[in-house]
């Protein structure tokens, strides 16, 4: 599990500093011991300061999870930065953003921090606590029946801040004045109980368990109370924790029962330490309840844990199990028996446990440039793909491998009548495209080609690795065909793609999914044209008497644009226009790239004929060349089985998918009828083809799981 230790030490990274600053500090040594203990328990660990950037840091460390996947957890040891009820700050944030955490919630912390409220609740539940009074000002009256000596302390602080024993009214007023000046809050004055101090640690929930009582031996020097100076090693004396406490078994059991009752009355979770005094007649009084007990090396809480056989590492990991049980019902997921467990469950575990590896692989792909016009980069990409599929135990298929345009591998079963997965290795770019390196934020993964090409390659790899891990890959009839000319509309590879698709039973095209969780069941086709227009070289002085080729071409392009017919899903647009001219002359040559998007081939033919008619026979010389033609992907009955299988796979893991129609063409249009085809099964992408292109982090896992589940389902048919 991913566990973030969240703490407060020295951060001032807040919007404003105001109110009472936190004076409790957790030691760096304790943070390191916690990290080491959790790593020894098999967890992935980070330590984060609780400040205004906490949410983004947690999102980056533990991104959203899919259904059935256990989310990360926070090991909360944060005392807060400033203001009131500081212990509640981090739990409140975690409650809001939906991250499980160790220790009590905001309500329990707020009740335990307010010593007066704690004492009132204890008394309402017949739990003994010393008599007390609250001083709202240093001069507030004190009841006559509250005898000296008394203990004074701030109403809402911990770690013995401001704690003092007072023996008369003068000392009381002086101590109260100091507390008001330093802490700016009311003072709790309670009856001092002469006797022994006993601490009882509580661990767990429903029901919580109490550790053996720990007695604090104060020696003969100094006050018989545990001061802040004692806890921070500044008093010059050593406080010895004795466990088991030298008290009778009956009294020990009574202290444990009172500790558990106090824990429950305040609505605490997972862990707490209940501080008590035992008078000479063996009467027990609860002084306070610490909802974030110290995990310092010599703290009484850990002394009690050690007495029941838990060293620090065992205790820390047990505390994680306790919190996990509270959130998820069981301390740990049930053990997976590789021989009997459902392959889907095992594939799920394989994929969800490899988020980091998947993102590292994605980064490596982004950092391996292979643009459509980069033969060396494409060769390196093909070499890497070959290593991956060879490692998976798949074999090359020479019949459908035509370097450098296409590469194909298949399982031991072959792919005939089975599933063909199509993806491309090249990153389509234009000369004006701004290139970017890999980076990530809590929700998105950025980089050149990260969505158009790289995300799908990672999805393919880890879906197939998951199948191999559950020993099913060899038995799935499956082929993977990677082509390298997507940036040229698959002009060279389309023949091989058609033939391979005709042999398969179903084809999944690993193009990007849409932000609306779409898979594509229908796509328009596209035709790309190159229009060249050549005329005479005219000087600026001749322009008024003769029409330039630029003006003529512009008029024709405007006329061609009027062929657009949205109701027929037909559109024609100029992608770019280039000119040539001699020095001191206006342009004599114009080149324009045009693209037609269509759903019906007959209508496309008719529109092309209209384009030529508009260009006409008069005027400058022109030539209109059709460069590529990608047929439309038509939604057909044969597709329904594949769509239904994807929907079933998505439903099992609660992965959102929607059917969509796209105006962008793809190689899905090359798949002949009656072969089933679905496009857009790759990870969800935003801002495709721009410098801000990004893959949604959760979708990288979701779509990998979707593909693995789909392929497992094909095996069961």
XYZ file of C-alpha atoms in Angstrom:
717
model
C 0.000 0.000 0.000
C 1.080 3.582 -0.591
C 1.389 5.315 2.769
C 2.126 9.004 3.219
C 3.409 10.015 6.651
C 1.910 13.475 7.177
C 3.484 15.615 9.869
C 4.174 19.198 10.924
C 7.554 20.606 11.843
C 8.760 23.929 10.513
C 6.638 24.737 7.482
C 5.354 28.276 6.998
C 3.937 27.370 3.602
C 0.450 28.752 4.227
C -1.509 31.603 2.708
C -1.367 33.641 5.929
C 0.148 33.150 9.359
C -2.342 33.988 12.069
C -3.753 32.715 15.339
C -2.027 30.524 17.873
C 1.003 28.829 16.258
C 1.583 25.154 16.881
C 4.306 24.461 19.447
C 4.339 20.661 19.144
C 7.074 19.221 16.970
C 7.551 15.658 15.816
C 11.194 14.639 15.676
C 12.980 13.833 12.452
C 14.210 10.660 14.109
C 10.631 9.555 14.701
C 9.675 10.299 11.086
C 12.604 8.192 9.880
C 11.714 5.348 12.230
C 8.136 5.436 10.950
C 9.314 5.393 7.321
C 11.697 2.506 7.935
C 9.054 0.518 9.805
C 6.447 0.948 7.079
C 8.899 0.029 4.326
C 9.847 -3.052 6.301
C 6.134 -3.905 6.217
C 6.187 -3.849 2.421
C 4.607 -0.420 1.945
C 5.616 2.357 -0.441
C 6.267 5.364 1.759
C 6.700 9.109 1.487
C 6.791 11.793 4.197
C 4.938 15.070 3.600
C 4.717 18.327 5.507
C 1.086 19.287 6.126
C 0.787 22.698 4.485
C -1.234 24.351 1.737
C 0.247 22.033 -0.917
C -0.733 18.849 0.887
C -3.636 17.944 -1.398
C -1.613 18.230 -4.613
C 1.266 16.279 -3.077
C -1.071 13.508 -1.960
C -2.772 13.398 -5.376
C 0.593 12.986 -7.028
C 1.669 10.217 -4.644
C -1.620 8.313 -4.512
C -3.770 9.057 -7.583
C -7.393 7.975 -7.919
C -8.067 4.260 -7.811
C -10.368 1.952 -9.722
C -13.207 0.001 -8.163
C -11.888 -2.784 -5.949
C -8.423 -1.268 -5.648
C -7.414 -0.267 -2.154
C -6.472 3.422 -2.071
C -3.404 4.766 -0.382
C -3.459 5.782 3.256
C -2.100 8.618 5.353
C -0.237 7.822 8.545
C -1.274 10.972 10.347
C 1.080 12.386 12.967
C 0.261 16.014 12.198
C -0.323 18.410 15.084
C -1.444 21.212 12.746
C 0.199 24.520 11.965
C -1.847 27.204 13.650
C -5.245 28.242 14.939
C -7.750 26.238 16.965
C -8.249 22.465 17.195
C -5.065 21.946 15.194
C -5.202 18.135 15.413
C -8.389 18.256 13.327
C -6.932 20.107 10.355
C -5.335 17.238 8.433
C -8.110 14.693 9.169
C -10.681 17.222 7.935
C -8.790 17.709 4.680
C -8.443 13.951 4.229
C -12.147 13.435 4.877
C -12.963 16.042 2.231
C -10.717 14.623 -0.513
C -11.423 10.972 0.275
C -8.139 9.533 1.568
C -8.147 6.990 4.435
C -5.904 7.751 7.367
C -4.579 6.342 10.610
C -5.884 7.689 13.946
C -8.966 9.602 15.016
C -11.215 11.835 12.963
C -11.904 15.551 13.358
C -14.690 15.069 15.925
C -12.708 12.765 18.202
C -9.637 14.998 18.095
C -11.643 18.135 18.835
C -13.348 16.519 21.847
C -10.102 15.137 23.248
C -8.223 18.405 22.740
C -10.803 20.361 24.718
C -9.956 19.181 28.224
C -13.102 20.681 29.695
C -15.407 18.980 27.199
C -13.498 15.737 27.789
C -14.045 15.945 31.545
C -17.718 16.763 31.109
C -18.241 13.766 28.836
C -16.326 11.506 31.196
C -18.504 12.563 34.122
C -21.678 12.077 32.111
C -20.566 8.497 31.563
C -19.565 7.865 35.199
C -15.844 7.834 34.468
C -13.944 9.392 37.382
C -12.003 12.602 36.771
C -10.732 15.236 39.255
C -12.946 18.163 40.257
C -12.210 21.273 38.210
C -13.038 24.848 37.358
C -12.544 26.861 34.158
C -10.994 30.316 34.471
C -12.152 32.470 31.565
C -9.904 35.279 32.852
C -6.950 35.185 35.261
C -9.226 36.669 37.927
C -12.201 34.305 37.497
C -13.576 33.024 40.847
C -12.668 29.584 42.175
C -15.250 27.549 44.172
C -14.520 27.299 47.872
C -14.837 23.521 47.832
C -11.994 23.128 45.321
C -9.001 22.723 47.596
C -5.311 23.267 46.973
C -3.003 21.974 45.614
C -4.356 22.214 42.077
C -3.048 21.546 38.575
C -3.403 24.359 36.031
C -3.074 23.941 32.277
C -4.364 25.539 29.066
C -7.849 24.367 28.161
C -6.976 23.305 24.601
C -3.317 22.284 24.521
C -1.384 19.016 24.718
C 2.122 17.788 25.620
C 1.829 19.319 29.113
C 2.167 22.888 27.782
C 1.758 25.357 30.635
C 1.285 22.561 33.201
C 1.980 23.611 36.775
C 1.089 22.651 40.371
C -0.190 25.569 42.449
C -0.521 25.547 46.227
C -2.434 28.748 46.911
C -4.419 31.473 45.223
C -1.385 33.652 44.540
C 0.345 30.854 42.662
C -2.897 30.063 40.854
C -3.353 33.646 39.634
C 0.284 33.929 38.532
C 0.131 30.609 36.635
C -3.190 31.585 35.035
C -1.725 34.916 33.935
C 1.205 33.139 32.283
C -1.114 30.752 30.437
C -3.342 33.593 29.225
C -0.362 35.595 28.029
C 1.263 32.658 26.240
C -1.672 30.647 24.920
C -4.495 33.212 24.798
C -7.129 30.752 26.001
C -9.046 29.811 29.171
C -7.323 27.949 32.004
C -8.354 24.598 33.410
C -7.707 24.313 37.139
C -8.357 20.851 38.603
C -7.832 19.097 41.880
C -4.315 17.699 42.205
C -4.456 13.967 42.935
C -1.642 12.916 45.205
C -0.443 9.490 44.167
C 0.879 7.570 41.173
C 0.638 8.502 37.484
C -0.431 5.698 35.149
C -0.764 5.760 31.372
C -2.776 3.201 29.403
C -2.429 2.887 25.649
C -5.421 1.851 23.554
C -5.190 0.214 20.130
C -7.888 -0.871 17.711
C -11.607 -0.514 17.195
C -14.777 -2.535 17.731
C -13.615 -3.407 20.303
C -10.463 -1.472 21.174
C -7.832 -3.184 23.300
C -5.811 -1.699 26.131
C -2.096 -2.238 26.685
C -0.874 -3.035 30.210
C -0.706 0.122 32.354
C 2.619 1.979 32.445
C 3.556 3.779 35.664
C 5.771 6.852 35.493
C 8.474 6.973 38.161
C 9.429 10.611 38.812
C 12.138 9.955 41.383
C 12.559 12.140 44.436
C 13.575 15.413 42.748
C 11.094 17.813 41.205
C 7.313 17.721 40.968
C 5.505 14.399 40.804
C 3.976 15.281 37.450
C 5.136 14.807 33.851
C 6.043 18.293 32.630
C 6.774 19.614 29.159
C 10.411 19.958 30.201
C 10.451 16.263 31.130
C 8.952 15.246 27.788
C 11.470 17.315 25.818
C 14.507 16.296 27.912
C 15.067 19.765 29.378
C 14.293 19.116 33.043
C 17.567 17.406 33.886
C 15.821 14.372 35.359
C 14.936 10.968 33.947
C 11.344 9.762 34.075
C 11.301 5.972 34.111
C 8.290 4.153 32.635
C 7.538 0.943 34.535
C 5.622 -1.797 32.729
C 3.849 -3.678 33.970
C 2.929 -1.018 36.495
C 3.592 -2.107 40.090
C -0.094 -2.247 40.974
C -2.443 -5.123 41.669
C -3.931 -7.176 38.837
C -7.377 -5.984 39.852
C -6.349 -2.325 39.708
C -4.543 -2.901 36.414
C -7.678 -4.399 34.872
C -9.763 -1.533 36.204
C -7.379 1.000 34.602
C -7.586 -0.808 31.284
C -11.382 -0.888 31.406
C -11.527 2.839 32.182
C -9.126 3.584 29.311
C -11.260 1.673 26.810
C -14.440 3.342 28.052
C -12.847 6.798 27.791
C -11.641 6.030 24.278
C -15.136 4.996 23.214
C -16.941 7.876 24.933
C -14.888 10.412 22.957
C -15.422 8.583 19.642
C -11.723 7.971 19.015
C -10.264 5.606 16.433
C -7.249 3.331 16.159
C -5.016 4.625 18.953
C -4.924 6.875 22.009
C -3.235 7.171 25.399
C -5.302 7.726 28.536
C -3.452 9.491 31.366
C -4.601 8.720 34.930
C -3.708 9.305 38.558
C -4.163 6.633 41.225
C -4.498 7.943 44.802
C -3.365 6.195 47.969
C -6.745 4.441 48.254
C -6.410 3.006 44.708
C -9.035 5.330 43.272
C -8.427 6.017 39.575
C -8.976 9.454 38.020
C -8.687 10.203 34.293
C -6.661 13.356 33.710
C -6.888 13.573 29.934
C -6.998 11.530 26.742
C -4.329 11.984 24.079
C -5.800 11.267 20.651
C -2.366 11.488 19.000
C -0.120 9.678 21.470
C 3.589 10.301 21.199
C 5.441 7.733 19.099
C 8.774 8.893 20.423
C 11.238 6.149 21.202
C 10.773 6.232 24.990
C 7.094 7.204 25.159
C 4.862 5.272 27.534
C 2.528 4.271 24.693
C 5.280 2.303 22.954
C 6.469 0.864 26.268
C 3.019 -0.692 26.712
C 3.055 -2.008 23.132
C 6.480 -3.558 23.648
C 5.223 -5.376 26.749
C 2.687 -7.281 24.632
C 5.369 -8.286 22.134
C 5.233 -5.506 19.529
C 8.482 -3.768 18.674
C 8.254 -0.436 16.876
C 7.970 -1.875 13.360
C 5.375 -4.433 14.411
C 3.341 -1.801 16.225
C 3.404 0.677 13.321
C 2.297 -1.935 10.801
C -0.329 -3.241 13.209
C -1.706 0.302 13.438
C -1.999 0.401 9.637
C -3.864 -2.925 9.741
C -6.201 -1.559 12.414
C -7.031 1.498 10.293
C -7.407 -0.682 7.184
C -9.867 -2.913 8.997
C -11.901 0.157 9.959
C -12.079 1.392 6.364
C -12.084 -1.791 4.320
C -13.408 -4.484 6.628
C -10.288 -6.637 6.648
C -6.755 -5.776 7.742
C -5.290 -7.000 4.459
C -6.715 -8.253 1.166
C -7.215 -12.031 1.215
C -4.231 -14.005 0.014
C -4.378 -14.927 -3.640
C -4.009 -18.616 -4.418
C -2.440 -18.692 -7.879
C -3.991 -22.093 -8.581
C -7.576 -21.340 -7.653
C -8.157 -17.585 -7.802
C -10.172 -16.033 -10.605
C -7.823 -14.927 -13.443
C -9.634 -11.584 -13.578
C -8.902 -10.927 -9.897
C -5.262 -11.837 -10.345
C -4.925 -9.680 -13.462
C -6.556 -6.827 -11.546
C -4.000 -7.190 -8.753
C -1.128 -7.325 -11.250
C -2.157 -4.116 -13.018
C -3.149 -2.030 -9.994
C 0.094 -2.890 -8.214
C 2.148 -1.604 -11.141
C 1.038 1.983 -11.513
C 4.558 3.288 -11.002
C 6.078 0.874 -13.526
C 3.445 1.863 -16.080
C 4.137 5.558 -15.637
C 7.895 4.967 -15.814
C 7.392 3.007 -19.044
C 5.276 5.852 -20.401
C 8.039 8.316 -19.591
C 10.593 6.128 -21.389
C 8.386 6.012 -24.475
C 7.932 9.793 -24.432
C 11.688 10.241 -24.151
C 12.213 7.982 -27.188
C 11.305 10.279 -30.110
C 9.933 8.508 -33.180
C 8.260 11.060 -35.391
C 6.723 9.948 -38.662
C 9.624 11.462 -40.613
C 12.374 10.110 -38.299
C 13.576 6.707 -39.621
C 16.202 6.295 -36.908
C 13.736 7.067 -34.116
C 11.166 4.691 -35.602
C 13.768 1.935 -35.807
C 14.590 2.415 -32.128
C 10.897 2.355 -31.217
C 10.404 -0.849 -33.205
C 13.425 -2.388 -31.489
C 11.989 -1.591 -28.081
C 8.586 -2.974 -29.028
C 10.260 -6.133 -30.287
C 12.005 -6.653 -26.948
C 8.701 -6.219 -25.092
C 6.727 -8.704 -27.169
C 9.565 -11.212 -27.299
C 9.792 -11.025 -23.519
C 6.058 -11.744 -23.411
C 6.682 -14.988 -25.304
C 5.023 -13.783 -28.528
C 6.468 -14.589 -31.939
C 7.002 -12.352 -34.957
C 4.669 -12.784 -37.931
C 6.783 -12.270 -41.083
C 3.731 -12.308 -43.343
C 2.482 -9.048 -41.832
C 5.843 -7.480 -41.020
C 7.123 -5.075 -43.661
C 9.886 -2.976 -42.159
C 9.903 -0.086 -41.615
C 6.131 0.405 -42.100
C 4.696 -2.410 -39.957
C 5.626 -5.037 -37.355
C 3.493 -7.868 -36.041
C 3.581 -10.467 -33.258
C 1.149 -13.195 -32.225
C 0.615 -15.635 -29.360
C 1.202 -19.373 -29.578
C -2.447 -19.771 -30.621
C -2.000 -17.415 -33.557
C -4.507 -14.670 -34.216
C -6.722 -16.189 -36.924
C -10.348 -15.784 -35.875
C -9.162 -14.127 -32.691
C -8.349 -10.559 -31.632
C -6.100 -8.176 -33.534
C -4.802 -5.147 -31.646
C -3.724 -2.201 -33.793
C -1.511 0.676 -32.620
C 1.151 2.913 -34.143
C 4.744 3.621 -33.184
C 5.102 7.011 -34.843
C 4.203 10.367 -33.334
C 2.532 12.471 -36.051
C 3.967 15.971 -35.966
C 4.100 19.045 -38.140
C 6.985 21.418 -38.561
C 5.301 23.964 -36.282
C 4.547 21.546 -33.443
C 6.083 22.575 -30.126
C 7.642 19.559 -28.496
C 7.456 18.898 -24.779
C 9.096 16.566 -22.306
C 7.403 14.246 -19.875
C 5.778 15.646 -16.757
C 2.838 14.796 -14.555
C 0.355 16.436 -12.247
C -2.147 14.762 -9.920
C -4.624 14.034 -12.723
C -2.714 14.056 -16.024
C 0.493 12.777 -17.629
C 1.993 15.124 -20.235
C 4.500 14.640 -23.023
C 4.990 14.575 -26.773
C 2.789 11.889 -28.285
C 1.773 10.704 -24.827
C -1.839 10.230 -25.868
C -1.733 9.689 -29.621
C 0.845 6.893 -29.415
C 2.648 6.279 -26.122
C -0.267 5.691 -23.747
C -1.682 2.930 -25.942
C 1.690 1.196 -26.181
C 1.947 1.069 -22.393
C -1.644 -0.143 -22.131
C -0.897 -2.959 -24.587
C 2.259 -4.019 -22.782
C 0.788 -4.200 -19.287
C -2.524 -5.764 -20.306
C -0.563 -8.570 -21.970
C 1.857 -8.818 -19.047
C -1.144 -9.239 -16.772
C -2.423 -12.096 -18.948
C 0.983 -13.694 -18.905
C 1.121 -13.412 -15.105
C -2.133 -15.399 -14.818
C -0.884 -17.959 -17.379
C -3.498 -17.227 -20.035
C -1.632 -15.227 -22.692
C -0.452 -18.274 -24.649
C -4.011 -19.575 -24.873
C -5.561 -16.364 -26.213
C -5.794 -16.144 -30.045
C -4.200 -12.736 -30.358
C -2.078 -10.605 -32.652
C -0.517 -7.169 -32.231
C 0.239 -5.093 -35.327
C 2.181 -1.849 -34.941
C 2.515 0.478 -37.918
C 4.742 3.508 -38.316
C 2.996 5.808 -40.801
C -0.021 7.176 -38.922
C 1.332 10.632 -39.747
C 0.909 9.755 -43.445
C -2.588 8.297 -42.960
C -1.146 4.747 -43.036
C -0.635 5.147 -46.780
C 2.075 2.453 -46.939
C 0.811 0.053 -44.290
C -2.874 0.009 -45.149
C -2.646 -3.046 -47.396
C -1.131 -5.186 -44.628
C -3.630 -3.819 -42.108
C -6.546 -4.774 -44.365
C -5.270 -8.324 -44.861
C -4.463 -8.894 -41.184
C -7.854 -7.504 -40.100
C -9.645 -9.787 -42.556
C -8.068 -12.817 -40.891
C -9.045 -11.755 -37.352
C -12.422 -12.190 -35.719
C -12.350 -8.863 -33.892
C -10.141 -5.779 -34.180
C -9.481 -3.264 -31.420
C -7.811 -0.061 -32.566
C -5.790 1.407 -29.717
C -6.365 5.037 -30.578
C -7.005 7.486 -27.711
C -10.249 7.459 -25.789
C -12.082 10.737 -25.404
C -12.451 12.872 -22.277
C -16.075 11.730 -22.097
C -14.887 8.137 -21.482
C -15.724 7.307 -25.072
C -14.971 4.282 -27.172
C -15.533 4.903 -30.857
C -18.075 2.829 -32.754
C -18.266 5.045 -35.840
C -15.721 7.307 -37.541
C -15.776 9.465 -40.629
C -13.393 8.767 -43.448
C -10.940 11.353 -44.707
C -9.288 12.292 -47.977
C -6.282 14.549 -48.221
C -5.659 16.599 -51.337
C -2.847 18.760 -52.639
C -3.932 21.693 -54.823
C -1.258 23.488 -56.857
C -1.994 26.648 -58.832
C 0.557 28.268 -61.163
C 0.285 31.608 -62.968
C 2.413 34.411 -64.326
C 4.908 36.406 -62.309
C 3.373 39.821 -61.840
C 4.991 42.960 -60.540
C 3.094 45.014 -57.977
C 2.284 47.516 -60.710
C 0.482 44.867 -62.781
C -1.756 43.650 -59.957
C -4.457 46.215 -60.594
C -4.968 45.011 -64.197
C -4.654 41.233 -63.660
C -5.924 38.813 -60.998
C -3.143 37.167 -58.997
C -3.022 33.409 -58.377
C -3.381 34.167 -54.664
C -6.675 35.968 -55.207
C -7.900 33.340 -57.673
C -7.038 30.486 -55.278
C -8.685 32.270 -52.351
C -11.909 32.699 -54.324
C -11.920 29.023 -55.278
C -11.239 27.870 -51.702
C -14.173 29.959 -50.483
C -16.384 28.376 -53.130
C -15.160 24.878 -52.225
C -15.921 25.504 -48.532
C -19.577 26.006 -49.484
C -19.715 22.286 -50.346
C -19.750 21.561 -46.617
C -22.928 19.722 -45.664
C -23.208 19.147 -41.890
C -26.468 17.251 -42.317
C -24.601 14.760 -44.529
C -21.533 14.808 -42.225
C -19.391 16.122 -45.056
C -16.807 18.855 -44.618
C -13.911 20.247 -46.657
C -11.275 22.535 -45.196
C -7.925 24.011 -46.209
C -5.261 22.896 -43.758
C -2.500 25.209 -44.921
C -1.571 27.450 -47.860
C 1.961 28.111 -49.168
C 3.180 30.485 -51.888
C 6.228 30.932 -54.104
C 7.410 34.183 -55.665
C 10.424 35.829 -57.215
C 12.099 38.835 -55.661
C 10.087 42.022 -56.192
C 7.127 40.039 -57.642
C 3.874 38.830 -56.141
C 3.428 35.040 -55.779
C 3.142 33.062 -58.988
C 2.519 29.662 -57.358
C 0.162 28.560 -54.592
C 0.073 25.179 -52.867
C -2.860 24.322 -50.600
C -3.464 21.205 -48.511
C -7.121 20.262 -48.181
C -8.895 17.611 -46.186
C -12.330 16.156 -46.784
C -14.166 14.412 -43.943
C -17.034 12.163 -44.977
C -19.207 9.236 -43.913
C -20.428 8.082 -47.343
C -17.964 7.287 -50.127
C -20.459 8.123 -52.900
C -21.043 11.569 -51.434
C -17.267 12.037 -51.161
C -16.858 11.183 -54.850
C -19.597 13.650 -55.731
C -17.965 16.384 -53.621
C -14.583 15.729 -55.247
C -16.159 16.095 -58.682
C -17.720 19.379 -57.531
C -14.320 20.618 -56.342
C -12.862 20.016 -59.789
C -15.840 21.721 -61.390
C -15.368 24.794 -59.187
C -11.714 25.019 -60.160
C -12.936 25.006 -63.805
C -11.089 25.182 -67.077
C -10.335 28.874 -67.196
C -7.764 30.762 -65.252
C -4.315 29.662 -64.143
C -3.053 26.118 -64.425
C -4.084 23.967 -61.472
C -3.745 20.394 -60.367
C -5.749 18.643 -57.629
C -4.177 15.384 -56.407
C -5.776 13.013 -53.942
C -2.921 11.976 -51.647
C -4.660 9.604 -49.245
C -8.068 8.134 -48.640
C -8.984 6.629 -45.290
C -12.374 4.931 -45.506
C -14.996 5.625 -42.839
C -15.585 3.197 -39.987
C -19.252 2.370 -40.221
C -21.156 1.043 -37.232
C -22.307 -2.390 -38.345
C -24.032 -5.406 -36.754
C -20.782 -7.364 -36.557
C -19.449 -4.804 -34.058
C -22.093 -5.479 -31.430
C -20.409 -8.564 -29.992
C -17.141 -6.705 -29.421
C -18.943 -3.695 -27.940
C -20.953 -5.945 -25.612
C -17.773 -7.704 -24.464
C -16.111 -4.362 -23.702
C -19.192 -3.204 -21.811
C -19.184 -6.396 -19.715
C -15.498 -5.957 -18.928
C -16.055 -2.306 -17.993
C -19.048 -3.168 -15.818
C -17.082 -5.718 -13.811
C -14.583 -3.083 -12.632
C -16.929 -0.076 -12.768
C -14.945 1.551 -15.581
C -16.995 4.273 -17.310
C -17.309 3.946 -21.089
C -19.633 5.628 -23.571
C -20.245 4.978 -27.272
C -19.222 7.895 -29.444
C -19.003 8.859 -33.099
C -15.891 10.729 -34.187
C -15.153 13.113 -36.988
C -11.519 11.968 -37.029
C -10.554 9.093 -39.275
C -8.404 6.122 -38.273
C -7.202 2.771 -39.572
C -10.438 1.317 -38.153
C -11.972 2.212 -41.511
C -9.627 -0.300 -43.184
C -11.194 -3.243 -41.354
C -13.365 -5.121 -43.869
C -16.878 -6.302 -43.207
C -17.812 -8.696 -41.539
C -14.871 -8.365 -39.091
C -15.938 -6.590 -35.884
C -14.044 -3.418 -35.029
C -14.021 -0.941 -32.139
C -11.753 2.102 -32.019
C -10.674 4.500 -29.264
C -9.962 1.838 -26.631
C -6.731 3.581 -25.579
C -6.323 5.780 -22.489
C -8.313 9.018 -22.280
C -6.533 11.996 -23.822
C -7.061 15.743 -23.799
C -5.607 18.436 -26.065
C -4.456 15.837 -28.595
C -1.809 17.099 -31.005
C -1.042 20.248 -28.991
C 1.827 21.042 -26.611
C -0.621 20.338 -23.757
C -1.462 16.796 -24.881
C -2.023 14.618 -21.816
C -3.233 11.182 -20.726
C -5.554 10.930 -17.735
C -3.629 9.004 -15.062
C -6.545 6.934 -13.798
C -7.538 6.012 -17.357
C -4.115 4.500 -18.027
C -4.929 1.939 -15.341
C -8.618 1.666 -16.226
C -8.118 1.082 -19.930
C -5.304 -1.418 -19.278
C -7.619 -3.301 -16.952
C -10.435 -3.043 -19.504
C -8.276 -4.579 -22.245
C -7.009 -7.371 -19.981
C -10.536 -8.233 -18.840
C -11.796 -8.188 -22.434
C -9.070 -10.611 -23.555
C -9.703 -12.938 -20.602
C -13.359 -12.936 -21.609
C -12.413 -13.899 -25.177
C -10.611 -16.941 -23.767
C -13.718 -18.074 -21.914
C -15.879 -18.015 -25.051
